[in-house]
């Protein structure tokens, strides 16, 4: 919440309704503002920046009158009424909008209390408003209504009436909210730390992750038989099966026409019941039909509610209406259902009595509250008339006036808990009925005089078996104790001790994310795990690329968690996805932060390295107490993230023994901590895993294929991070060692990342390098590789040709720096552009990169030729055309599949060459001669 008391600096003479939402973001997981999902508004107060709440007459009193629940808000004061104090002292209206949005959600039953409001640095009157939400659509609608209400209280809008607006908001929330049955199961799942994902806009929900997932739709589950649901939907077939099992059922028959209905009623005897063959919620059910005329009158409505056009005519069984709930073969709850009615007091009309009943605070719209408001529709009016009353008549004191014939809660009925009163024989009958139909969760409807007496002796019958029975009458009975029936449902889906989550490793950093993610996935694939991985190349399930796209965001992570084969997840987490939507999950077991280097600055409000580090640290903050954060001890910004981790820290470092960083790691390990480091000797560099005082040798770096004999220092560092992450995730050392020894940078294991191939005698390296820090590490690798090539070739000094590019949304200086660094390592540079220009004009990005390279070349750098070939494939062809046997060509690519295809076909395409119009050269530079 905002702090301090508002001090106005007034420039306007009266407040104007200027509060406006400029930008809206929905975070679906941990984010830079909150540990949980939240909505982020950027609002502009306009002239209201000069008008805090204590300067607007009547604002606070009217607001509290409309939303009295605001009195309970503690705000930053930490006590009840704290927000009212802030209103009285004076606070800004962006802060007020935050609290109103939270309170509106509480009105519809979403207990949201998290929020904060912070001024946008350097912009007067503009604020970041962040608040929690349970349902995304309800949270967004709350924001819009909150802004309208605040503006209305500033300057009354004659077209704005809050009460109807609030009613519409409640109805909208009801449409998108989970029903009470689904919500009860979700509440139980959350209490057990079982994650869930909403799969559609209705009630289809996934509980658990990956291979452990189960699904529910209302009260149907993954265990529910489709055949059983079909049988229960056919009331005639249900009755036949129950009768064949010797269970008490009424005589009945299905008909299609009204004449057939009358004929059956005459044969089985009046009174009868007419109901649709496959209806639900009591719609189209007409009971106690005493004669032919009543049957003929009710038949059309029952027929209209039947999807198949069949109507059941059955004997009317007198007695009370009981619902027996069976879960996993056992009776868990019994409720007596009483149809909607009013009781006369001798002074009020039927209509008045309904209004008084609906005034009960427990009644609301639809499933908004534990009881539903009674509706006086045409059917209700006819039923009242059949009892000898009109809606405006005054019933005598004590007279009961029925308003519906069925006891459904959705039509305004009430429920009385009878769970512990049911006779054991009736319990046995209900459980047997569920077994006969084959339902894991079933609602068995009894009509009998008294559930405490055996049905076979006292009379009565099973009139219906319901698949997906509602829970509200049991969890929130009008009279009696609530039954916690969601517990056996979750017990059935997740027996005690069974897992619901899969391990999640999140990898972030400026450079090296994709390669490190692939290394970790490779280690666990070798252990037999079904690994789901996301990266900038796409979504990979069990080493199969299923979606080719930039999949380093939260949506891709959720797709992996929904896959029923995955039992281990590795997510590359990019800065953009975190800023846009937060993480795609609530927590990760292992967070890996490789580095924080200058890239993506100046985008989405991230202007400094410290701000970029805050974004990267979101994954560290999402580590639970039982998890680990794998941090690069060599990077000061990453090292500082240890304070944000609730779990254990695992360091990795390239620094030599005796350095300040290694001293830090030594102290960490003496306290029982974990680390992965490099120990250097005459034989080479050994990766060592440390845990407490134990040291375990893992592998020589020069023997790992991905390091090119130890020359690729970036992959040495990535190997350290991957080993640390795998160790933290529980992988044995021999599996980690085997994974690193078998991971190569071939195109099949690591496409587009340091792939080396030979084309027509030319050594070609394909990589994704696109920023200055990455180019610095790639350049070091090229220098070492070039030296080794020179010592093994007899063709003279080989040339180094580089094709480079960067993204168009980088800062101008960052683009120039990329060119400057590349000029130190290559003889010839070919500058290209990505397909996505990201706000730049074609050629602008390449020109800036080339400008930096040429400036550095003029200062005596290695590079002697800088050329611009904008299109990627043309740039590749041009670089290959310049190369001679024994040369080294490094291609920093955007679309690596197309580039690899071009290289495979190079022999045939090289004859055509590149036209002079494709190249924009500089006459002051000349290519080196051989």
mmCIF file of N, CA, C and O in Angstrom, residues 113-153:
data_model
loop_
_atom_site.group_PDB
_atom_site.id
_atom_site.type_symbol
_atom_site.label_atom_id
_atom_site.label_comp_id
_atom_site.label_asym_id
_atom_site.label_seq_id
_atom_site.Cartn_x
_atom_site.Cartn_y
_atom_site.Cartn_z
ATOM 1 N N UNK A 113 -6.983 -9.950 -0.588
ATOM 2 C CA UNK A 113 -6.518 -8.920 0.340
ATOM 3 C C UNK A 113 -5.181 -8.314 -0.059
ATOM 4 O O UNK A 113 -4.729 -7.363 0.548
ATOM 5 N N UNK A 114 -4.516 -8.904 -1.073
ATOM 6 C CA UNK A 114 -3.175 -8.452 -1.449
ATOM 7 C C UNK A 114 -3.238 -7.291 -2.424
ATOM 8 O O UNK A 114 -3.953 -7.361 -3.431
ATOM 9 N N UNK A 115 -2.502 -6.231 -2.151
ATOM 10 C CA UNK A 115 -2.452 -5.116 -3.082
ATOM 11 C C UNK A 115 -1.390 -4.106 -2.687
ATOM 12 O O UNK A 115 -0.929 -4.063 -1.543
ATOM 13 N N UNK A 116 -0.978 -3.313 -3.649
ATOM 14 C CA UNK A 116 -0.046 -2.220 -3.375
ATOM 15 C C UNK A 116 -0.185 -1.182 -4.476
ATOM 16 O O UNK A 116 -0.581 -1.499 -5.604
ATOM 17 N N UNK A 117 0.113 0.049 -4.143
ATOM 18 C CA UNK A 117 0.088 1.148 -5.112
ATOM 19 C C UNK A 117 1.390 1.927 -4.976
ATOM 20 O O UNK A 117 1.756 2.338 -3.871
ATOM 21 N N UNK A 118 2.075 2.110 -6.096
ATOM 22 C CA UNK A 118 3.356 2.802 -6.091
ATOM 23 C C UNK A 118 3.390 3.814 -7.230
ATOM 24 O O UNK A 118 2.936 3.520 -8.350
ATOM 25 N N UNK A 119 3.923 4.973 -6.971
ATOM 26 C CA UNK A 119 4.019 6.002 -7.996
ATOM 27 C C UNK A 119 5.076 5.602 -9.031
ATOM 28 O O UNK A 119 6.123 5.058 -8.698
ATOM 29 N N UNK A 120 4.757 5.863 -10.294
ATOM 30 C CA UNK A 120 5.721 5.627 -11.366
ATOM 31 C C UNK A 120 6.835 6.650 -11.215
ATOM 32 O O UNK A 120 6.580 7.864 -11.191
ATOM 33 N N UNK A 121 8.050 6.159 -11.119
ATOM 34 C CA UNK A 121 9.177 7.041 -10.843
ATOM 35 C C UNK A 121 9.343 8.083 -11.953
ATOM 36 O O UNK A 121 9.409 7.750 -13.130
ATOM 37 N N UNK A 122 9.346 9.319 -11.544
ATOM 38 C CA UNK A 122 9.619 10.407 -12.471
ATOM 39 C C UNK A 122 8.426 10.904 -13.267
ATOM 40 O O UNK A 122 8.579 11.791 -14.103
ATOM 41 N N UNK A 123 7.230 10.338 -13.024
ATOM 42 C CA UNK A 123 6.041 10.766 -13.775
ATOM 43 C C UNK A 123 4.972 11.198 -12.778
ATOM 44 O O UNK A 123 4.414 10.377 -12.054
ATOM 45 N N UNK A 124 4.638 12.460 -12.755
ATOM 46 C CA UNK A 124 3.671 12.977 -11.794
ATOM 47 C C UNK A 124 2.262 12.493 -12.140
ATOM 48 O O UNK A 124 1.829 12.529 -13.283
ATOM 49 N N UNK A 125 1.549 12.047 -11.118
ATOM 50 C CA UNK A 125 0.157 11.649 -11.293
ATOM 51 C C UNK A 125 -0.043 10.260 -11.869
ATOM 52 O O UNK A 125 -1.176 9.853 -12.120
ATOM 53 N N UNK A 126 1.032 9.516 -12.074
ATOM 54 C CA UNK A 126 0.915 8.170 -12.666
ATOM 55 C C UNK A 126 1.345 7.133 -11.626
ATOM 56 O O UNK A 126 2.377 7.285 -10.970
ATOM 57 N N UNK A 127 0.540 6.076 -11.507
ATOM 58 C CA UNK A 127 0.767 5.095 -10.448
ATOM 59 C C UNK A 127 0.665 3.671 -10.994
ATOM 60 O O UNK A 127 -0.108 3.390 -11.922
ATOM 61 N N UNK A 128 1.452 2.779 -10.378
ATOM 62 C CA UNK A 128 1.299 1.340 -10.574
ATOM 63 C C UNK A 128 0.360 0.817 -9.497
ATOM 64 O O UNK A 128 0.647 0.957 -8.301
ATOM 65 N N UNK A 129 -0.746 0.229 -9.914
ATOM 66 C CA UNK A 129 -1.714 -0.345 -8.979
ATOM 67 C C UNK A 129 -1.689 -1.861 -9.173
ATOM 68 O O UNK A 129 -1.974 -2.348 -10.270
ATOM 69 N N UNK A 130 -1.356 -2.571 -8.118
ATOM 70 C CA UNK A 130 -1.242 -4.033 -8.199
ATOM 71 C C UNK A 130 -2.142 -4.645 -7.140
ATOM 72 O O UNK A 130 -2.119 -4.220 -5.974
ATOM 73 N N UNK A 131 -2.933 -5.640 -7.532
ATOM 74 C CA UNK A 131 -3.797 -6.318 -6.565
ATOM 75 C C UNK A 131 -4.029 -7.758 -7.013
ATOM 76 O O UNK A 131 -3.925 -8.094 -8.191
ATOM 77 N N UNK A 132 -4.318 -8.605 -6.055
ATOM 78 C CA UNK A 132 -4.524 -10.017 -6.330
ATOM 79 C C UNK A 132 -5.882 -10.286 -6.942
ATOM 80 O O UNK A 132 -6.803 -9.469 -6.884
ATOM 81 N N UNK A 133 -6.016 -11.454 -7.522
ATOM 82 C CA UNK A 133 -7.297 -11.876 -8.102
ATOM 83 C C UNK A 133 -7.416 -13.386 -8.006
ATOM 84 O O UNK A 133 -6.420 -14.113 -7.924
ATOM 85 N N UNK A 134 -8.658 -13.866 -8.002
ATOM 86 C CA UNK A 134 -8.924 -15.302 -8.047
ATOM 87 C C UNK A 134 -9.340 -15.711 -9.446
ATOM 88 O O UNK A 134 -8.891 -16.721 -9.963
ATOM 89 N N UNK A 135 -10.201 -14.909 -10.059
ATOM 90 C CA UNK A 135 -10.653 -15.145 -11.425
ATOM 91 C C UNK A 135 -10.234 -13.950 -12.272
ATOM 92 O O UNK A 135 -10.546 -12.806 -11.948
ATOM 93 N N UNK A 136 -9.534 -14.226 -13.359
ATOM 94 C CA UNK A 136 -8.953 -13.147 -14.162
ATOM 95 C C UNK A 136 -10.010 -12.181 -14.686
ATOM 96 O O UNK A 136 -9.851 -10.954 -14.589
ATOM 97 N N UNK A 137 -11.099 -12.714 -15.237
ATOM 98 C CA UNK A 137 -12.118 -11.844 -15.807
ATOM 99 C C UNK A 137 -12.805 -11.009 -14.728
ATOM 100 O O UNK A 137 -13.127 -9.832 -14.937
ATOM 101 N N UNK A 138 -13.042 -11.591 -13.574
ATOM 102 C CA UNK A 138 -13.655 -10.847 -12.469
ATOM 103 C C UNK A 138 -12.697 -9.762 -11.981
ATOM 104 O O UNK A 138 -13.109 -8.627 -11.714
ATOM 105 N N UNK A 139 -11.407 -10.088 -11.891
ATOM 106 C CA UNK A 139 -10.429 -9.097 -11.451
ATOM 107 C C UNK A 139 -10.342 -7.905 -12.386
ATOM 108 O O UNK A 139 -10.247 -6.758 -11.947
ATOM 109 N N UNK A 140 -10.377 -8.166 -13.697
ATOM 110 C CA UNK A 140 -10.321 -7.076 -14.669
ATOM 111 C C UNK A 140 -11.595 -6.235 -14.628
ATOM 112 O O UNK A 140 -11.549 -5.004 -14.716
ATOM 113 N N UNK A 141 -12.754 -6.908 -14.511
ATOM 114 C CA UNK A 141 -14.015 -6.172 -14.423
ATOM 115 C C UNK A 141 -14.060 -5.328 -13.158
ATOM 116 O O UNK A 141 -14.611 -4.215 -13.161
ATOM 117 N N UNK A 142 -13.469 -5.828 -12.078
ATOM 118 C CA UNK A 142 -13.424 -5.063 -10.823
ATOM 119 C C UNK A 142 -12.620 -3.781 -11.002
ATOM 120 O O UNK A 142 -12.971 -2.731 -10.452
ATOM 121 N N UNK A 143 -11.535 -3.854 -11.787
ATOM 122 C CA UNK A 143 -10.729 -2.657 -12.023
ATOM 123 C C UNK A 143 -11.536 -1.587 -12.746
ATOM 124 O O UNK A 143 -11.513 -0.410 -12.377
ATOM 125 N N UNK A 144 -12.235 -1.989 -13.798
ATOM 126 C CA UNK A 144 -13.027 -1.015 -14.563
ATOM 127 C C UNK A 144 -14.132 -0.398 -13.715
ATOM 128 O O UNK A 144 -14.350 0.829 -13.747
ATOM 129 N N UNK A 145 -14.843 -1.232 -12.937
ATOM 130 C CA UNK A 145 -15.918 -0.701 -12.101
ATOM 131 C C UNK A 145 -15.346 0.174 -10.987
ATOM 132 O O UNK A 145 -15.948 1.201 -10.630
ATOM 133 N N UNK A 146 -14.190 -0.178 -10.448
ATOM 134 C CA UNK A 146 -13.567 0.634 -9.394
ATOM 135 C C UNK A 146 -13.237 2.023 -9.898
ATOM 136 O O UNK A 146 -13.499 3.028 -9.216
ATOM 137 N N UNK A 147 -12.673 2.123 -11.097
ATOM 138 C CA UNK A 147 -12.325 3.427 -11.665
ATOM 139 C C UNK A 147 -13.578 4.249 -11.920
ATOM 140 O O UNK A 147 -13.621 5.461 -11.634
ATOM 141 N N UNK A 148 -14.618 3.605 -12.446
ATOM 142 C CA UNK A 148 -15.872 4.334 -12.696
ATOM 143 C C UNK A 148 -16.476 4.843 -11.391
ATOM 144 O O UNK A 148 -16.989 5.968 -11.327
ATOM 145 N N UNK A 149 -16.423 4.014 -10.355
ATOM 146 C CA UNK A 149 -16.997 4.433 -9.071
ATOM 147 C C UNK A 149 -16.215 5.593 -8.482
ATOM 148 O O UNK A 149 -16.811 6.570 -7.998
ATOM 149 N N UNK A 150 -14.898 5.534 -8.504
ATOM 150 C CA UNK A 150 -14.084 6.620 -7.951
ATOM 151 C C UNK A 150 -14.362 7.914 -8.701
ATOM 152 O O UNK A 150 -14.550 8.983 -8.086
ATOM 153 N N UNK A 151 -14.399 7.843 -10.020
ATOM 154 C CA UNK A 151 -14.697 9.050 -10.808
ATOM 155 C C UNK A 151 -16.094 9.578 -10.494
ATOM 156 O O UNK A 151 -16.317 10.796 -10.438
ATOM 157 N N UNK A 152 -17.048 8.674 -10.285
ATOM 158 C CA UNK A 152 -18.419 9.088 -9.958
ATOM 159 C C UNK A 152 -18.463 9.803 -8.608
ATOM 160 O O UNK A 152 -19.202 10.794 -8.448
ATOM 161 N N UNK A 153 -17.689 9.323 -7.650
ATOM 162 C CA UNK A 153 -17.680 9.971 -6.335
ATOM 163 C C UNK A 153 -16.975 11.318 -6.375
ATOM 164 O O UNK A 153 -17.243 12.187 -5.547
#
